[in-house]
Short mmCIF file of C-alpha atoms in Angstrom, two decimals:
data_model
loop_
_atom_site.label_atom_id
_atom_site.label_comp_id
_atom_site.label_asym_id
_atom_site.label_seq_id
_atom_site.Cartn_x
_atom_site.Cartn_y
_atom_site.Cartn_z
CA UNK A 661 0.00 0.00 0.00
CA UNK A 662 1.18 3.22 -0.82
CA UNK A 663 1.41 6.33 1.49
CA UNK A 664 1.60 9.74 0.74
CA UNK A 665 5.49 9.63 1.55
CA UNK A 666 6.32 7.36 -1.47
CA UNK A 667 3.03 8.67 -3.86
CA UNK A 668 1.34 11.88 -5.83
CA UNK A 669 -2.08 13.15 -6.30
CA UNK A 670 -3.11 14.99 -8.58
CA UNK A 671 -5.73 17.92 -6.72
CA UNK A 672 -8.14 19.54 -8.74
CA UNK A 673 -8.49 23.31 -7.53
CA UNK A 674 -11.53 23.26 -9.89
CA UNK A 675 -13.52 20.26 -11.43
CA UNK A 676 -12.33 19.23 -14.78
CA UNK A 677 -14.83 16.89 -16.84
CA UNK A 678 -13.56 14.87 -19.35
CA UNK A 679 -11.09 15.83 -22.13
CA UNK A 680 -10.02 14.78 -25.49
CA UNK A 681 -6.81 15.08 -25.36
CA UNK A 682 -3.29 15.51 -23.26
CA UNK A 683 -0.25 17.47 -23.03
CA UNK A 684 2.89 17.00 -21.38
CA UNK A 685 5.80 19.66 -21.36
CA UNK A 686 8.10 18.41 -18.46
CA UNK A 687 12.10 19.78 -17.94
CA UNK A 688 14.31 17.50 -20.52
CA UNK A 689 16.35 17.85 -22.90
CA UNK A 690 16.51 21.59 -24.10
CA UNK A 691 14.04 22.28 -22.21
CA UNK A 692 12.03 21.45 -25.36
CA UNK A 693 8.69 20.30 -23.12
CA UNK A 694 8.45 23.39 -21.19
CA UNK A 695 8.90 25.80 -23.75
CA UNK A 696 6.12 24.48 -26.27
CA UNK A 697 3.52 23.64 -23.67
CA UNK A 698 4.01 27.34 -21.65
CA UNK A 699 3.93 28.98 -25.02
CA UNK A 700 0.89 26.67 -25.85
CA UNK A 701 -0.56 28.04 -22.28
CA UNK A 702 -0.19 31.44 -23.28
CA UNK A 703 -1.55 31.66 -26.55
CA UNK A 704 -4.37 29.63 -25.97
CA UNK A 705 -4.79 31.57 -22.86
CA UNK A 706 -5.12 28.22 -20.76
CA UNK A 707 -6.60 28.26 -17.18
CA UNK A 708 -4.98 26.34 -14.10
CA UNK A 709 -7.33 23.78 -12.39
CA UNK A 710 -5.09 21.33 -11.09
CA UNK A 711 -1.69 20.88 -9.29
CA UNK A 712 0.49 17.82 -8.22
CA UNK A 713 1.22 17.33 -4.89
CA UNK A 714 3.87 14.84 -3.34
CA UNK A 715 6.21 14.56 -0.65
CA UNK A 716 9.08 13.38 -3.33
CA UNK A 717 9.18 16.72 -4.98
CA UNK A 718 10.73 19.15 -3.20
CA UNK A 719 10.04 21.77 -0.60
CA UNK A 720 9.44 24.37 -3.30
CA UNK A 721 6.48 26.39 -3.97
CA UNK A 722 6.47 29.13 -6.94
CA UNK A 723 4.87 32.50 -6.13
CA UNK A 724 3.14 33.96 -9.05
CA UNK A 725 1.11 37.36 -8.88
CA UNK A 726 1.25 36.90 -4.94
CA UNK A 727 0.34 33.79 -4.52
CA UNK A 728 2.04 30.35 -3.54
CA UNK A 729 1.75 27.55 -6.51
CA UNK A 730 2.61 24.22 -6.82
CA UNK A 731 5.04 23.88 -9.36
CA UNK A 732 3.70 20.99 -11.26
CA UNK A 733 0.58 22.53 -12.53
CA UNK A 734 -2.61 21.29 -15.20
CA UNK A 735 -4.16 23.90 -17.31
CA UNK A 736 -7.19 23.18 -19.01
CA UNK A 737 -8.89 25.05 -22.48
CA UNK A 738 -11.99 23.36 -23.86
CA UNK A 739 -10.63 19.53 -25.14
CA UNK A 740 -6.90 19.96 -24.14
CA UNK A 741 -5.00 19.46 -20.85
CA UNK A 742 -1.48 20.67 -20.46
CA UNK A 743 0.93 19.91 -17.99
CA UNK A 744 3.93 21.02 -17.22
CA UNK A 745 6.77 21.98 -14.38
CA UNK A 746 8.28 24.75 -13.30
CA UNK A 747 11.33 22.52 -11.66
CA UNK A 748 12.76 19.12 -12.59
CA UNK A 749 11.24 15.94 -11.54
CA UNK A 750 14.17 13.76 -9.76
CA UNK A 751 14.81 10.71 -11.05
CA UNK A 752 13.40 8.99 -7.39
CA UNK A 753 10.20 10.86 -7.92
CA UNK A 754 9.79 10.05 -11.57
CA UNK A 755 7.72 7.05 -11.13
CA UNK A 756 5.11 7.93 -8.47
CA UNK A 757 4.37 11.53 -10.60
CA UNK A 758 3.94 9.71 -13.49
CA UNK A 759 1.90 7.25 -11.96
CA UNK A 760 -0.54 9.64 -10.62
CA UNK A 761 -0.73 12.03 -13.36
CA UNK A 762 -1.41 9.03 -15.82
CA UNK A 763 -4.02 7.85 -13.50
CA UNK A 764 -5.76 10.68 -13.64
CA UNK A 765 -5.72 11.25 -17.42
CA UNK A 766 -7.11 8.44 -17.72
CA UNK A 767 -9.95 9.03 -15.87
CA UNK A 768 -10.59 11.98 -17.84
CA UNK A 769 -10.96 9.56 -20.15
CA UNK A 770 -7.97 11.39 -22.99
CA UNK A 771 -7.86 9.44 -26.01
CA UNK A 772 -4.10 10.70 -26.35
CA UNK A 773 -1.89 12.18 -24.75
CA UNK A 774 1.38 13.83 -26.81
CA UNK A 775 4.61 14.37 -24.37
CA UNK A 776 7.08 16.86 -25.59
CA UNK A 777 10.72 16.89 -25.42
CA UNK A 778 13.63 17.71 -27.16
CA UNK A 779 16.34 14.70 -28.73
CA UNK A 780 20.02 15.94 -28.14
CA UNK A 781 21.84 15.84 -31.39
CA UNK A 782 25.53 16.62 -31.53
CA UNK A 783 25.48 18.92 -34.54
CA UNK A 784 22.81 21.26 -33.40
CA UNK A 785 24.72 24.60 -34.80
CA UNK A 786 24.69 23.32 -37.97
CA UNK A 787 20.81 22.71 -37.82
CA UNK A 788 18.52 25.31 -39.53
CA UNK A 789 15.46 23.72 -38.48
CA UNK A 790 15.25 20.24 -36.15
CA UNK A 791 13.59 17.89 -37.32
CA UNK A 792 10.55 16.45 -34.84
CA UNK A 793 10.61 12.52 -34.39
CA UNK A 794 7.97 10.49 -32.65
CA UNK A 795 7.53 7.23 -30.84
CA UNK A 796 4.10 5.91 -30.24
CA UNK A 797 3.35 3.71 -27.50
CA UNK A 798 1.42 1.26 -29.76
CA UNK A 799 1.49 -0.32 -33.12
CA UNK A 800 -1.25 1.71 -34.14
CA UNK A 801 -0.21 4.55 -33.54
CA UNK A 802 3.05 4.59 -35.88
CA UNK A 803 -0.27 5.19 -38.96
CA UNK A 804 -1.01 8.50 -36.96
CA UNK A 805 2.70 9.52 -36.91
CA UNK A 806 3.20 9.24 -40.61
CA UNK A 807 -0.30 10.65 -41.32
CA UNK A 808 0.50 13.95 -39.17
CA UNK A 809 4.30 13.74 -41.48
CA UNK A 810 6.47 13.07 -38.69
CA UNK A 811 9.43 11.08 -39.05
CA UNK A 812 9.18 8.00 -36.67
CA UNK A 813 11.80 7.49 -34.03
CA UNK A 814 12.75 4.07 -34.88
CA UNK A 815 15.68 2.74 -32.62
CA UNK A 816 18.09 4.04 -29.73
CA UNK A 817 17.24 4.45 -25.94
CA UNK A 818 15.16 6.86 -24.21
CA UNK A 819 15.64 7.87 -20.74
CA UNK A 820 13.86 9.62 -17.82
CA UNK A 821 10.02 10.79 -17.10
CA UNK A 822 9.33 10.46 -20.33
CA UNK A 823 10.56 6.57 -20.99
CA UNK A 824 8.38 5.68 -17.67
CA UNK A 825 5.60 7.05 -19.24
CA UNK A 826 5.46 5.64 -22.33
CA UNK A 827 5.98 2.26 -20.35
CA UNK A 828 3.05 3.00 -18.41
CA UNK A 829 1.19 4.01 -21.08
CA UNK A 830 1.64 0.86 -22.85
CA UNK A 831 0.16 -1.24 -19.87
CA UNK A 832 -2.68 0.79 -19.33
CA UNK A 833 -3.10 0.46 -23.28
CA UNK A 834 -3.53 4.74 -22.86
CA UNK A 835 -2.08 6.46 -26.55
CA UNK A 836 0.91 8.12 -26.06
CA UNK A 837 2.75 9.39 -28.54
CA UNK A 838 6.15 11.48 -27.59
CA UNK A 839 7.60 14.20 -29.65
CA UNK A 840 11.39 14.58 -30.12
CA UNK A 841 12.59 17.76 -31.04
CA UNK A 842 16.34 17.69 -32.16
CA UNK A 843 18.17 19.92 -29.71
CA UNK A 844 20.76 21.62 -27.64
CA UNK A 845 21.72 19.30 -24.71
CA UNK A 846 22.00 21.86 -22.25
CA UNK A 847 20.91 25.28 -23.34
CA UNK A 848 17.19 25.96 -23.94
CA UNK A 849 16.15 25.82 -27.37
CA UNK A 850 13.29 27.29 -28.19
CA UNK A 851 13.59 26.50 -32.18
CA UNK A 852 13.70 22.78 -31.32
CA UNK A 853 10.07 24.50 -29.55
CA UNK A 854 8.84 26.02 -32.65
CA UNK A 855 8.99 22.42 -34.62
CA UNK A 856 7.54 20.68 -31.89
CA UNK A 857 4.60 23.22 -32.07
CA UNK A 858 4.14 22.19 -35.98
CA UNK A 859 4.56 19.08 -35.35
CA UNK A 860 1.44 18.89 -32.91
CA UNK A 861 -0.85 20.96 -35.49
CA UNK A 862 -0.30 18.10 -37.81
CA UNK A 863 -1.22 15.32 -34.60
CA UNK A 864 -3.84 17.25 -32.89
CA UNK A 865 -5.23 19.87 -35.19
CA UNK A 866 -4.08 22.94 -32.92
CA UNK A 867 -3.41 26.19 -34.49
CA UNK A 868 -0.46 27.86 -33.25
CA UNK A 869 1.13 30.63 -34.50
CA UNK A 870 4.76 30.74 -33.08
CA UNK A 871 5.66 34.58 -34.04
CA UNK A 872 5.97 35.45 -30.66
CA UNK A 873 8.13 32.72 -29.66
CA UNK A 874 10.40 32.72 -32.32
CA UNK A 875 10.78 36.38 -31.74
CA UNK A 876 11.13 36.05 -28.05
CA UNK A 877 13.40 32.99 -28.32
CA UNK A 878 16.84 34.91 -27.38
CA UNK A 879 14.97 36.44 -23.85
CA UNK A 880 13.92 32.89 -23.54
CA UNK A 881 17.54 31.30 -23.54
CA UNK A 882 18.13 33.82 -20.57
CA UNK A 883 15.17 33.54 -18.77
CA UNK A 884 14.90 29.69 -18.59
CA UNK A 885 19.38 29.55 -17.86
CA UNK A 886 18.38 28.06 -13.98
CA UNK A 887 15.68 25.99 -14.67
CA UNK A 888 18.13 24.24 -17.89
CA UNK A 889 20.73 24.53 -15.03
CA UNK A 890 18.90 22.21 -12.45
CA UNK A 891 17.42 20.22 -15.42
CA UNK A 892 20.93 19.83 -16.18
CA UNK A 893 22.34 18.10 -12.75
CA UNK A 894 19.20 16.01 -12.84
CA UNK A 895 19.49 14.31 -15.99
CA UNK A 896 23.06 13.75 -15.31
CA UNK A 897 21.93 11.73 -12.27
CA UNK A 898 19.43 9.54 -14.55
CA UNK A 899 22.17 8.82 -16.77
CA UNK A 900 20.24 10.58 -19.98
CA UNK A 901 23.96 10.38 -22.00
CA UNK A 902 22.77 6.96 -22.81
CA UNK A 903 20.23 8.57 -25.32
CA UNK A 904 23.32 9.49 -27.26
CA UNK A 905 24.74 5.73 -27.20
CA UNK A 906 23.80 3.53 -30.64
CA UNK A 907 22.30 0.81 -30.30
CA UNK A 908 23.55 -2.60 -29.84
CA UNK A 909 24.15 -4.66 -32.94
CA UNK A 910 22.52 -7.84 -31.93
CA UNK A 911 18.53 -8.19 -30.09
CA UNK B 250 48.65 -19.17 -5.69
CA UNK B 251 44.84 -18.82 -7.79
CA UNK B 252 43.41 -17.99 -4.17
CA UNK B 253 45.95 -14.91 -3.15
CA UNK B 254 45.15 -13.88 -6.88
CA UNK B 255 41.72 -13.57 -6.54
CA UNK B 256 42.04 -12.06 -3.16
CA UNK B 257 44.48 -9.67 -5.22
CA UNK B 258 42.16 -8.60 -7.66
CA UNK B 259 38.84 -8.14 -5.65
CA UNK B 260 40.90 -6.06 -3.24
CA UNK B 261 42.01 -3.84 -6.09
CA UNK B 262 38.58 -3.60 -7.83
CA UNK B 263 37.16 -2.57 -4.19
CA UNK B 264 39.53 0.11 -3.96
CA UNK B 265 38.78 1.83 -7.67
CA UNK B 266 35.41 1.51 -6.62
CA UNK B 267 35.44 2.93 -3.42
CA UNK B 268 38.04 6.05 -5.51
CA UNK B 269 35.00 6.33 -7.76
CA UNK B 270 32.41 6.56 -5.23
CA UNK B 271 34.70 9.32 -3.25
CA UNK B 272 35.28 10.98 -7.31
CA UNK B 273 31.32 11.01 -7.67
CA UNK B 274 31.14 12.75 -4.18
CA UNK B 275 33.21 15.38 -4.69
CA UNK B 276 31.95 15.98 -8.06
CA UNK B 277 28.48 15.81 -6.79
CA UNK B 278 29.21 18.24 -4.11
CA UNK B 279 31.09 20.84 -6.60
CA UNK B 280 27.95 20.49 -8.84
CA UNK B 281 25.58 21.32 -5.41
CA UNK B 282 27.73 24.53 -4.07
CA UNK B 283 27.74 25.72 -8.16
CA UNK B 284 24.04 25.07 -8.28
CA UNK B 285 23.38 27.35 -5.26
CA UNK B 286 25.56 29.95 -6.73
CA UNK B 287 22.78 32.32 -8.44
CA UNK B 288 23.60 33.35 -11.78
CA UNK B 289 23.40 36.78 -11.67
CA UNK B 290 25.58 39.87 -9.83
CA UNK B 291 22.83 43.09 -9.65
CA UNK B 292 25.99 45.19 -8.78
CA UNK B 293 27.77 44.51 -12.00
CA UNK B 294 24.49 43.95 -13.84
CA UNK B 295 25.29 41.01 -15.12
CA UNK B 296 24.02 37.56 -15.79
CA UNK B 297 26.28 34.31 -16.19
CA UNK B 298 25.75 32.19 -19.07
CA UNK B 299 25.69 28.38 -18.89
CA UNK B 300 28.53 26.97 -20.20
CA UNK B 301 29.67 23.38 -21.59
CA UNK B 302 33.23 22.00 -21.69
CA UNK B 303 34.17 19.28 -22.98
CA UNK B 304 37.88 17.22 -22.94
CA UNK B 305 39.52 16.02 -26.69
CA UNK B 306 42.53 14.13 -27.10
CA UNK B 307 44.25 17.19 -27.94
CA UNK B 308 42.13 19.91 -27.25
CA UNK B 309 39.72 21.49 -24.97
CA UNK B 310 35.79 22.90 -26.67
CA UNK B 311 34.18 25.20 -24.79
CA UNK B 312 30.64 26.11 -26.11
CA UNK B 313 29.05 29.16 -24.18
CA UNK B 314 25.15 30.01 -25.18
CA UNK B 315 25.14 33.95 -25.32
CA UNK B 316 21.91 34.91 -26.26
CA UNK B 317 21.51 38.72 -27.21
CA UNK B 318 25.38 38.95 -27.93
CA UNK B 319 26.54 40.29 -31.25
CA UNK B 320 30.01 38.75 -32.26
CA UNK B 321 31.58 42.08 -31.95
CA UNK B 322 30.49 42.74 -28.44
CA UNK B 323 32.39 39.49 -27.13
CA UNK B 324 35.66 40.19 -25.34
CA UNK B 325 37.20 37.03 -24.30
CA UNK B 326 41.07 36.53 -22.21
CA UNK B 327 42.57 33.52 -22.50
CA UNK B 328 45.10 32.49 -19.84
CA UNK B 329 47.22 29.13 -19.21
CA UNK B 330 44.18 27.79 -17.21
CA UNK B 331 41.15 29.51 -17.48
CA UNK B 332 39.43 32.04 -19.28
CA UNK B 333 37.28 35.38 -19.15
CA UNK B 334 34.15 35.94 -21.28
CA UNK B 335 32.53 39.72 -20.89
CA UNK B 336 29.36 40.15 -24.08
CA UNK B 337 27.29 42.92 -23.55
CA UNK B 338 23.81 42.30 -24.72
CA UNK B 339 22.46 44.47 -27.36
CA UNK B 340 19.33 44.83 -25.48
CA UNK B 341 18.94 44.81 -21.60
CA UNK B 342 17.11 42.57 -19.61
CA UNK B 343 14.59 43.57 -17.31
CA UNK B 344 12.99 41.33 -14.17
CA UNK B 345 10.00 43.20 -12.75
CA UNK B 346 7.85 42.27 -9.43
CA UNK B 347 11.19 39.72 -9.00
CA UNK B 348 11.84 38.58 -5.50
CA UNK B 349 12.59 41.87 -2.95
CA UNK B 350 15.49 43.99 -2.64
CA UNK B 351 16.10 42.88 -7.46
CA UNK B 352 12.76 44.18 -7.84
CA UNK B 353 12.78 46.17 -11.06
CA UNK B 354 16.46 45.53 -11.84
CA UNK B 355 17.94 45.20 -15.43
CA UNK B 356 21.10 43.30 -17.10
CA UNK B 357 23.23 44.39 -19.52
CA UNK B 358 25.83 41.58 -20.03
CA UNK B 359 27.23 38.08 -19.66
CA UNK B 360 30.36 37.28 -17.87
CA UNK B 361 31.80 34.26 -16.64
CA UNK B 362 35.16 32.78 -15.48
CA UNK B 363 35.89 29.66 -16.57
CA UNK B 364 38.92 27.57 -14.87
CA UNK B 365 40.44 25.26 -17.87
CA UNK B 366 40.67 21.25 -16.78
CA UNK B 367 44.08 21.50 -18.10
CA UNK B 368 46.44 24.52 -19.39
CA UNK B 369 46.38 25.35 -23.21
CA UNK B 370 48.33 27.90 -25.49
CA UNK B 371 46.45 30.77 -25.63
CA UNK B 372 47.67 31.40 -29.18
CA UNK B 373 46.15 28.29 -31.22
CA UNK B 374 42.56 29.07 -30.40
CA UNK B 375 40.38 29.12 -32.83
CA UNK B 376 36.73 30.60 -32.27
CA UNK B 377 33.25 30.35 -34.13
CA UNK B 378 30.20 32.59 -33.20
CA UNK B 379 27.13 30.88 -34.63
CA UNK B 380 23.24 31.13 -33.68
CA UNK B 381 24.37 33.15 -30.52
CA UNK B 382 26.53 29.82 -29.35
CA UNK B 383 30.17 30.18 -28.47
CA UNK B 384 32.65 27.74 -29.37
CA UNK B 385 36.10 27.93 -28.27
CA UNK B 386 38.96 25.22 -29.44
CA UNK B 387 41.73 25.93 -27.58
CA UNK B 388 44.60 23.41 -27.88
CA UNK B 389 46.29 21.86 -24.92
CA UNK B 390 49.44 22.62 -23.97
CA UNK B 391 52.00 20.04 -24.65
CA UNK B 392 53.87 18.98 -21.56
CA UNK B 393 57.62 19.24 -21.49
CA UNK B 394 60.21 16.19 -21.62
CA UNK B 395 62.15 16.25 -18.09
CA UNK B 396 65.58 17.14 -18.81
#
């Protein structure tokens, strides 16, 4: 049985009713997840209803226009739930925040749920504009990739919040397809952002124009230096390098 | 014989692994006092930019992200061992309703001092400025024969 010490809840602040579909922008990789779903937020002009609450994050509460917040937060607009963090999740934590935030998409009864994050590539520099690969968490789904003209992520590892979740997904047979955004490792890249933002017109049908972020994307870099910072220590302690290994020969 | 050579070798792996656990420590705890460090000085207006190094065979790359920076603005000093990066920012950057005492305060540049993992010549560097990225090759310094 598990207690709140080792679990995470999901709290509504105000009822949400069922939804069609999810979002999940979580610190990774370039911060790639972040950036899309809070510009997402923004121009859809999302409201908060829920927050996560656990005694594995830590001791942190964000203060926004004077008052204290969670800093795992849902927002909700019509058919779409986004969620998304305002610190890390550490690798110990990973599994019971997952866990509960899955849960609870599923009983808003989502018939997919997209994760965002960014796919480190070595060459970034010499990248005018990354590429957006996905990874479904059923066979399925890989018809929906190709349909929405997204190049399918077809071998290598994949590490952190993101590789529990599509785990989980797969045994609770919920749709999850995750976006990879090539990317900076370590500096926020908020053009790896502006793919991932086509590339989920062409899944879930969302218009969104990304003028603002693209002309923002420099303030952004600065802005979002801690939070990549932090994100930084934390992925070193999951051991995400091994996205960057190839794959073995033989399986 | 086969018994004092298996004693041999577990007793030696025991000690690299107990030198890596005491490496991952201190690295661990660097990482931790850096990490409290903020990344910004409201007295000299700056912010610090975050910063990647990595080790070659015969070089050192160090790739800074300097958002805002023209190439021209960028003065860099390259010593034996480390290195000084000053860019003002062609536009400032302004925090409002921040915290207490940096409410309404503004930055104008990036700086950062970066100690090198091992010395290099300052004179074979070679430096690219692309997509407001930084990257320094600066070649290590080639140790002297004892005499």
């Amino acid at each position: 049985m598990s207690s709140r010490r080792d679990s995470a809840t999901v709290v509504e602040t105000t009822p949400v009713g069922e939804a069609r579909y999810g979002l999940m922008g979580l610190p990774d990789v370039g911060l790639v997840g972040p950036i899309t779903v809070g510009h997402i937020i923004r121009f859809l002009r999302m409201e908060e209803c829920c927050h996560v609450e656990s005694d594995l994050l830590p001791p942190v509460v964000v203060v926004h226009e004077g008052l204290p917040k969670s800093p795992v937060r849902v927002f909700r607009k019509d058919d779409l739930l986004a969620v998304t963090s305002e610190i890390p999740i550490h690798p110990q934590a990973i599994p019971a925040i997952a866990r509960a935030l899955m849960e609870w998409l599923e009983s808003k009864r989502i018939q997919l749920l997209v994760s965002v994050s960014g796919f480190a590539v070595q060459n970034r520099l010499e990248i005018e504009k990354p590429l957006v690969y996905a990874v479904g968490s059923e066979e399925p789904l890989k018809e929906i990739i190709s349909g929405a003209g997204l190049e399918l992520f077809e071998e290598g590892f994949i590490v952190g919040t993101h590789a529990y979740m599509l785990g989980e997904s797969k045994s609770r047979r919920l749709r999850n397809i995750l976006l990879l955004s090539q990317s900076h490792l370590n500096y926020p890249d908020p053009e790896a952002a502006v793919s991932a933002i086509q590339a989920l017109d062409g899944l879930l049908g969302i218009k969104i124009d990304t003028t603002e972020l693209e002309e923002e994307s420099e303030q952004i870099r600065l802005m979002t230096r801690e939070l990549m910072k932090r994100t930084a220590q934390t992925m070193r302690q999951m051991g995400k390098g091994q996205e960057l290994e190839l794959p073995a020969m033989y399986r | 014989m086969e018994k004092e050579v298996s004693w041999w070798r577990s007793s030696t792996r025991r000690f690299f692994d107990e030198f890596e656990e005491l490496r991952q420590e201190i690295e661990e705890a660097f990482e931790e006092i850096a990490l409290e460090r903020p990344m910004w000085d409201v007295a000299e207006s700056a912010l610090e930019p975050l910063v990647e190094i990595h080790e070659r065979p015969n070089h050192i790359v160090v790739m800074v992200d300097l958002p805002l920076v023209r190439k021209e603005d960028i003065d860099l000093k390259i010593g034996e061992d480390s290195l000084v990066i000053n860019a003002e920012m062609r536009e400032g950057v302004r925090y409002r309703r921040w915290g207490t005492y940096q409410k309404e305060c503004e930055f104008g540049c990036l700086k950062k001092h970066i100690r090198l993992p091992v010395d290099v010549d300052p004179d074979q560097t070679k430096a690219t400025f692309r997509r407001g990225v930084l990257k320094l090759e600066l070649a290590k310094r080639e140790r002297k024969a004892n005499p």
